[in-house]
Short mmCIF file of C-alpha atoms (C1' of nucleotides) in Angstrom, two decimals:
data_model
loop_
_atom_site.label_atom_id
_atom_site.label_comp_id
_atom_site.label_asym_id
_atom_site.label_seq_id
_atom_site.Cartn_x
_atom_site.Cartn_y
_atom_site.Cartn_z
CA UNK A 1 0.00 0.00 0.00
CA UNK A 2 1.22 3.46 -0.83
CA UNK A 3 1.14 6.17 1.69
CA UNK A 4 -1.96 8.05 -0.28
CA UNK A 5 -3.62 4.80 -0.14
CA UNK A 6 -3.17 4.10 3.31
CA UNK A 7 -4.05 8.13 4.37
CA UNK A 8 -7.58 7.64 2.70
CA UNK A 9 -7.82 4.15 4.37
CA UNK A 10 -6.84 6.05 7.68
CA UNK A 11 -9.04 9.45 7.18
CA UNK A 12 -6.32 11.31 7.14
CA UNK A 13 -3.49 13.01 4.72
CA UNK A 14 -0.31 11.60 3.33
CA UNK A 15 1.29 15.51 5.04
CA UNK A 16 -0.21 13.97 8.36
CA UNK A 17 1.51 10.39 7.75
CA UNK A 18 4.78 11.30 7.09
CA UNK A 19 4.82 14.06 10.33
CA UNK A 20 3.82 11.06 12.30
CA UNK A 21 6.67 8.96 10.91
CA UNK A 22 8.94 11.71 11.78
CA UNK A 23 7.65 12.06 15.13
CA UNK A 24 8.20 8.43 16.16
CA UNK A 25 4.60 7.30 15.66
CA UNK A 26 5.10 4.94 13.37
CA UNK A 27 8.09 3.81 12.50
CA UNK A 28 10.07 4.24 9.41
CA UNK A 29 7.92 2.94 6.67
CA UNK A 30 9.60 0.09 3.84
CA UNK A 31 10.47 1.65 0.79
CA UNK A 32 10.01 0.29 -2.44
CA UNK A 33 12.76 0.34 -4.76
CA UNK A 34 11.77 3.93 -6.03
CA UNK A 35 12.12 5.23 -2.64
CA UNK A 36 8.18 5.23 -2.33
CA UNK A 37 6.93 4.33 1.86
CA UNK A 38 5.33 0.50 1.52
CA UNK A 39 2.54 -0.09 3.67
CA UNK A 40 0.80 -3.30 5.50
CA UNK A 41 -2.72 -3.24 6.84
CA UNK A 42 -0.60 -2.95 10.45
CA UNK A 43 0.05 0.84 9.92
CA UNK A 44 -3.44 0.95 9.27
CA UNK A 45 -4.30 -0.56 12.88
CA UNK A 46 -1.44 1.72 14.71
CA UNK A 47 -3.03 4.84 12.68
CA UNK A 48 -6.64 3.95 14.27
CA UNK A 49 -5.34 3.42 17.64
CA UNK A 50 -3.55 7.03 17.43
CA UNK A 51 -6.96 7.97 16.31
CA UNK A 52 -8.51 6.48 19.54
CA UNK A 53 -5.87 8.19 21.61
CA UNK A 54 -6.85 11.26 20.04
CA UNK A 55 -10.07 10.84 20.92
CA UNK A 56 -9.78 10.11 24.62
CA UNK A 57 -8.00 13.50 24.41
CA UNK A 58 -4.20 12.15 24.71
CA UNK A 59 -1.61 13.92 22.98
CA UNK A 60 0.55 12.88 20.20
CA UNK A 61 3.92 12.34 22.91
CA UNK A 62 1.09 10.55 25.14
CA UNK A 63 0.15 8.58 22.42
CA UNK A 64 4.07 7.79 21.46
CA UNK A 65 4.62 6.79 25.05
CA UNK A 66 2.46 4.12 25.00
CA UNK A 67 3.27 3.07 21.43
CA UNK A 68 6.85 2.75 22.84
CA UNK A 69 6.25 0.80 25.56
CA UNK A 70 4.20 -1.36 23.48
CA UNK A 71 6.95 -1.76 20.52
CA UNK A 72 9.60 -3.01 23.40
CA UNK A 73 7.16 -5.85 24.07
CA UNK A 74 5.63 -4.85 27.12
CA UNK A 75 1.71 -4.40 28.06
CA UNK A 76 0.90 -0.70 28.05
CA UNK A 77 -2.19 -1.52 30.19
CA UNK A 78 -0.73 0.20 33.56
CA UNK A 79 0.26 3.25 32.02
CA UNK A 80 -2.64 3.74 29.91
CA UNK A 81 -4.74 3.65 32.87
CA UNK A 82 -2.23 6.03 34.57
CA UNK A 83 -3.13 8.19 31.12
CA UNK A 84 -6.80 7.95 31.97
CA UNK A 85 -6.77 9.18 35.02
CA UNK A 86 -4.50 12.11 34.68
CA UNK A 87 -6.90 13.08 31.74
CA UNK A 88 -9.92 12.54 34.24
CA UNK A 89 -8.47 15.33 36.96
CA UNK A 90 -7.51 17.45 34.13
CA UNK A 91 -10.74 17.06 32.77
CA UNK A 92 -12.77 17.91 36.11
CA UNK A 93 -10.15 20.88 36.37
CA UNK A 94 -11.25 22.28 33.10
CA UNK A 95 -14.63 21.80 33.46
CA UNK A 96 -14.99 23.41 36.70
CA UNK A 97 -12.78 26.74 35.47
CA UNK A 98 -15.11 26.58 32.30
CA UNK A 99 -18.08 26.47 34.72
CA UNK A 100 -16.39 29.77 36.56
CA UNK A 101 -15.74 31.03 33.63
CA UNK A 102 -19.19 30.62 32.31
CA UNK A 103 -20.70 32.18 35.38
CA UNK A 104 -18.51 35.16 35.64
CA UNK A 105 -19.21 35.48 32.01
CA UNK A 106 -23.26 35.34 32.39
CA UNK A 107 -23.15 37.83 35.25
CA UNK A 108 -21.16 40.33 33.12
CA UNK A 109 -23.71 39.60 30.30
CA UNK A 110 -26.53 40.36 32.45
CA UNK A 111 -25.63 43.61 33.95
CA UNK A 112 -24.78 44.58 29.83
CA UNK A 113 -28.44 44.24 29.85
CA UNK A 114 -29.20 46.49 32.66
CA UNK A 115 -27.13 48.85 32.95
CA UNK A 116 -27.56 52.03 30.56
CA UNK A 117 -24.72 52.94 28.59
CA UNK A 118 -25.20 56.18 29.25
CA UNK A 119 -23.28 55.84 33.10
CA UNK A 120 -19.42 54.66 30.83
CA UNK A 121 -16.97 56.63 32.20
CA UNK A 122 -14.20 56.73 30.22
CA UNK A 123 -11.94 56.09 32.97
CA UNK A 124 -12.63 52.34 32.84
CA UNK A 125 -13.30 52.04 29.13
CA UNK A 126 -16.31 49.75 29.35
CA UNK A 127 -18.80 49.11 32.06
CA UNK A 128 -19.31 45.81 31.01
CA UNK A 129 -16.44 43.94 31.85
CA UNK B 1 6.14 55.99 35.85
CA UNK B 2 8.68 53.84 34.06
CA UNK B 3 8.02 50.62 32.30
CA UNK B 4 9.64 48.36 35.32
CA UNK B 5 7.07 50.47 37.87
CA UNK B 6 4.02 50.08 35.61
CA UNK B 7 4.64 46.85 35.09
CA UNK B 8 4.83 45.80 38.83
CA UNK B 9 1.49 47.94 39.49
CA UNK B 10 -0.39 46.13 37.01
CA UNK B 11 1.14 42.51 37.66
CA UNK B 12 3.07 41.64 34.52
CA UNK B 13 6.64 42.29 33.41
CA UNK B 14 8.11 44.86 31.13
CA UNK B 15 8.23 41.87 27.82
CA UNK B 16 4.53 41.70 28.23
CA UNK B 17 4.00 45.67 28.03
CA UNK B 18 6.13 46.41 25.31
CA UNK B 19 4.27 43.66 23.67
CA UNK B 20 0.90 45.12 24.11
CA UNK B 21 2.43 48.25 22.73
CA UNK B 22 3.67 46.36 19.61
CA UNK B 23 0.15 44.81 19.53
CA UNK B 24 -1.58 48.23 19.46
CA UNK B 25 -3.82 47.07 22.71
CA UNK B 26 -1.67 50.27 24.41
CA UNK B 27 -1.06 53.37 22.47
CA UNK B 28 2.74 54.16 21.55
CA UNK B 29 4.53 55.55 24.99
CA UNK B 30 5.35 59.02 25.42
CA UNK B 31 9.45 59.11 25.65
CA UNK B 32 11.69 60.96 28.00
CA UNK B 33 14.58 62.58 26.41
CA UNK B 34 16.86 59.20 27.20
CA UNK B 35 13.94 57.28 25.13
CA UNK B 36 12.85 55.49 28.10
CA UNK B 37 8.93 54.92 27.90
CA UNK B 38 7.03 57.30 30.27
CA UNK B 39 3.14 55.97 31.65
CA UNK B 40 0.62 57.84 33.80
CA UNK B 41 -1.96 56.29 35.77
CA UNK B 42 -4.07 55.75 32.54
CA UNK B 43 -2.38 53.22 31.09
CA UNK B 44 -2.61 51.44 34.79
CA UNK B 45 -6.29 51.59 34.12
CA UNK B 46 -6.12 50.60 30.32
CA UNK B 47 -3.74 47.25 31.13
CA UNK B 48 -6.48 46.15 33.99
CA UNK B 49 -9.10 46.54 31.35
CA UNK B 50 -7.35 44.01 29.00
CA UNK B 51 -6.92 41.98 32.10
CA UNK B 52 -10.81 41.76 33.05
CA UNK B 53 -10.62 40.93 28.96
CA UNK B 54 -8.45 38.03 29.52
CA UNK B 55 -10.57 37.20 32.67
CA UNK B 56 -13.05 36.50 30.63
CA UNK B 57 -11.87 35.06 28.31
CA UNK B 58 -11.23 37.30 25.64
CA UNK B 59 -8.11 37.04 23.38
CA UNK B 60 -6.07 39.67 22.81
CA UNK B 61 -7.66 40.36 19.41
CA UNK B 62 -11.52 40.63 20.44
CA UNK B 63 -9.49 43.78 23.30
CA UNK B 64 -7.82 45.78 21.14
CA UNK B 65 -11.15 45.58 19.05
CA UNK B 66 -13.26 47.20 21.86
CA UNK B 67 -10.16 49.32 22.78
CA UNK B 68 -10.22 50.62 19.37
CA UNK B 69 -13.45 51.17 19.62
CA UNK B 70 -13.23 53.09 22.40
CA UNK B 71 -10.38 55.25 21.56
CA UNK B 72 -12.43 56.60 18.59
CA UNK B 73 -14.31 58.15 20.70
CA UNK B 74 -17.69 55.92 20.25
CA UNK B 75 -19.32 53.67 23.29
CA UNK B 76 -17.84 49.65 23.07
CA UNK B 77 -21.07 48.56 24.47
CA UNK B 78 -22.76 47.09 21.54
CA UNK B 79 -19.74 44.90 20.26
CA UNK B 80 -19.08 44.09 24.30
CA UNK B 81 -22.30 42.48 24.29
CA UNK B 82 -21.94 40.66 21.08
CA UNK B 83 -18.42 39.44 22.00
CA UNK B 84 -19.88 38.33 25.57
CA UNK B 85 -22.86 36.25 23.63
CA UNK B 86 -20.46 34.73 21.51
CA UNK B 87 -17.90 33.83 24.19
CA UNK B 88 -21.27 31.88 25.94
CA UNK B 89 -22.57 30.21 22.93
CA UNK B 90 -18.50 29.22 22.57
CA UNK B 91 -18.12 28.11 26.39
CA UNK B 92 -21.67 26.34 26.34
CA UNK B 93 -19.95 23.99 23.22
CA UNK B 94 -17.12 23.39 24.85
CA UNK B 95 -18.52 22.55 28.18
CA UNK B 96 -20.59 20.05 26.54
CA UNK B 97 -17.69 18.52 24.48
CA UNK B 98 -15.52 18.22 27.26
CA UNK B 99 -18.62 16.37 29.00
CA UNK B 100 -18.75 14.15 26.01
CA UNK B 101 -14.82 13.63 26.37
CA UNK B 102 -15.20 12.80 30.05
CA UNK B 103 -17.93 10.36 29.89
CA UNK B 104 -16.17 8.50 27.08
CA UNK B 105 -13.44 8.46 29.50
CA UNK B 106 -15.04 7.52 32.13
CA UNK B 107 -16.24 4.78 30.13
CA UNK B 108 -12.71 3.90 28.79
CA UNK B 109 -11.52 3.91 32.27
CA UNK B 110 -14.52 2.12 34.11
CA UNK B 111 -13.42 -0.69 31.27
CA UNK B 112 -9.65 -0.76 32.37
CA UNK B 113 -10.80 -1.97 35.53
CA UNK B 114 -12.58 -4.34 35.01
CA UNK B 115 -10.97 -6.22 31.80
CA UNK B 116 -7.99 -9.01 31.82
CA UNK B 117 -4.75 -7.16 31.20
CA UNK B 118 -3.97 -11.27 29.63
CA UNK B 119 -6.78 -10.81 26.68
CA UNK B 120 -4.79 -7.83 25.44
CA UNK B 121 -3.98 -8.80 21.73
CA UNK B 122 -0.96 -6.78 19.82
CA UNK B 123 -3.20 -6.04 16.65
CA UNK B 124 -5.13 -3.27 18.89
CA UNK B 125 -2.11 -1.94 20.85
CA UNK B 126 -4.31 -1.92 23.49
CA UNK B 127 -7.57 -2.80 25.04
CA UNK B 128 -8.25 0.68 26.97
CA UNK B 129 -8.36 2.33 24.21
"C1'" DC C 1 34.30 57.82 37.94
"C1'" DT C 2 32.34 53.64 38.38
"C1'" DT C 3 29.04 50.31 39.52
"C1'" DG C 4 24.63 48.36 39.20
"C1'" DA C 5 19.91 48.65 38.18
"C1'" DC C 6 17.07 49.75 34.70
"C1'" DC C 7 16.09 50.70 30.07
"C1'" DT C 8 16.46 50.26 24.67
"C1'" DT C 9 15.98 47.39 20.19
"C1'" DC C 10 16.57 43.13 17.88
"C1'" DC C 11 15.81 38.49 16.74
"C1'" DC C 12 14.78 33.93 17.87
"C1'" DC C 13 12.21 30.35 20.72
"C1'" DT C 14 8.28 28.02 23.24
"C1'" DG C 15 4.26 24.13 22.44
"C1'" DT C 16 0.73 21.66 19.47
"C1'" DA C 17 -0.48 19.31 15.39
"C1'" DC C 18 -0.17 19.87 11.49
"C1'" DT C 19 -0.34 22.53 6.47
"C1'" DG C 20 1.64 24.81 2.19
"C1'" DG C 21 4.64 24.97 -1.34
"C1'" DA C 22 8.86 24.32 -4.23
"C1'" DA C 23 11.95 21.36 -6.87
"C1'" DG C 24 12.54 17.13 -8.53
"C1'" DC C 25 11.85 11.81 -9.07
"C1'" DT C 26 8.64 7.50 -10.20
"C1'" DT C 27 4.97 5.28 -12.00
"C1'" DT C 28 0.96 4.54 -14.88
"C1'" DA C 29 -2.16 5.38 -18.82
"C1'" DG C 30 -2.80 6.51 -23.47
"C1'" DC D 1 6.94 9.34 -25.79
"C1'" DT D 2 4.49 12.22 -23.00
"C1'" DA D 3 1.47 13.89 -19.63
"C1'" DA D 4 -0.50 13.51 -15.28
"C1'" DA D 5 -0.83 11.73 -10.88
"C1'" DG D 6 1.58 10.51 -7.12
"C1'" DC D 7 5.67 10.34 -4.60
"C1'" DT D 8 10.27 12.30 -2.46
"C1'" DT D 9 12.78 15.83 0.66
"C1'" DC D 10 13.22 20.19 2.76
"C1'" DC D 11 12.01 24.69 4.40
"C1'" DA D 12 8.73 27.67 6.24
"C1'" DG D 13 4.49 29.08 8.35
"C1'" DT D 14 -0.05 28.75 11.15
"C1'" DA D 15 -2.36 30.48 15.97
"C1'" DC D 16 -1.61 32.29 20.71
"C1'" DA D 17 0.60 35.13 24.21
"C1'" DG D 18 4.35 36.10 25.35
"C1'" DG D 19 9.67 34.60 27.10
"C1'" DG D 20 14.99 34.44 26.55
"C1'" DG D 21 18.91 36.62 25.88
"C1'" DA D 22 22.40 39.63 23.46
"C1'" DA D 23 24.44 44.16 22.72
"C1'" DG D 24 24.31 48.46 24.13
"C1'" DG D 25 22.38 53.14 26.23
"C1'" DT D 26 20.77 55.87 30.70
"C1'" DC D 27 20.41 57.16 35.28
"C1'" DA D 28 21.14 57.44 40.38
"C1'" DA D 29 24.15 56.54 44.30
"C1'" DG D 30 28.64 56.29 46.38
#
DNA sequence: CTTGACCTTCCCCTGTACTGGAAGCTTTAG
DNA sequence: CTAAAGCTTCCAGTACAGGGGAAGGTCAAG
């Protein structure tokens, strides 16, 4: 499989596949004698699984981490769950600022709506915030 | 007031405020005759405005809009209002994504528990994710 | 007069995950 | 044989909000 080939097999873009190569995602692809990357269908499973990481919000070095572990033989499992959970906290961390910042926002929105523009001083530039 | 006092009054460093002035969010110092940068209390009160900006959540951009605004001589309040709206209907999205992201997770985690690290097959990577 | 703190401009670097484009080589179809 | 599609490498840039550090000028105290 050629590397356009395997980027529409993988949703993504051949730019995309080669940056991962080069970042250590996947490893140095086979080349045929041309010099053109050779793919198997394994690329294709390592290129959904970065997909998944992606999803459960991991970041491409998160990703590689476990990828390396993984490529020296050893089961990931403890470190992915280590993963999870730092993404959890992080996760409840963000979502409570967001809720601050939501709330703080709302309250700032709501005096906009009842206060008369009339009062700005100029000494603060805007009322509102 | 110098730079290094200004800065200190308003919480940030001297890198930050020539930045701002580079930025256009503050208006080009006044010079003393060594070409050191000169502030009165007004810029104290226009670098806390961009602050509240930040606070909620503004970026840099979306201040020096309203500061523009402002400094040609017309009221910010409409566009204040608009950028606040927006900023909600943004924050509202992301707090449900990151919902979405946490319950998948959770899910993903709740899993990790509870499955064999033994039924872990190489042609995922791995089962958690 | 000298030292040290403070200031000036200038340019590059940070992190994240790519994307764009140029110059040139390989492969396939007609 | 030629044209087009696809591939190669390499360099540079995107957004965001600054930070690091060099080379040199200015100002106050001792």
């Amino acid at each position: 499989m050629r590397i356009g080939e395997l980027a529409e097999a993988a949703g993504t873009t051949t730019k995309t596949l080669r940056f991962y190569e080069d970042q250590g995602l996947l490893p140095p692809a086979e080349r045929t004698p041309g010099g053109y990357r050779g793919y198997t269908t394994e690329s294709l499973t390592r290129i959904d699984f970065i997909h998944r990481g992606q999803a459960a919000g991991l970041s491409l070095a998160q990703i590689r981490q476990v990828l390396d572990i993984r490529d020296h033989g050893q089961a990931p499992c403890d470190h992915v769950r280590d993963l999870l959970d730092a993404r959890l906290t992080d996760i409840d961390l963000k979502l409570r600022q967001l809720h601050d910042l939501r709330d703080t926002l709302a309250g700032l929105r709501d005096q906009a709506e009842h206060v008369e523009p009339d009062t700005c001083s100029s000494d603060q530039v805007c009322r509102y915030l």
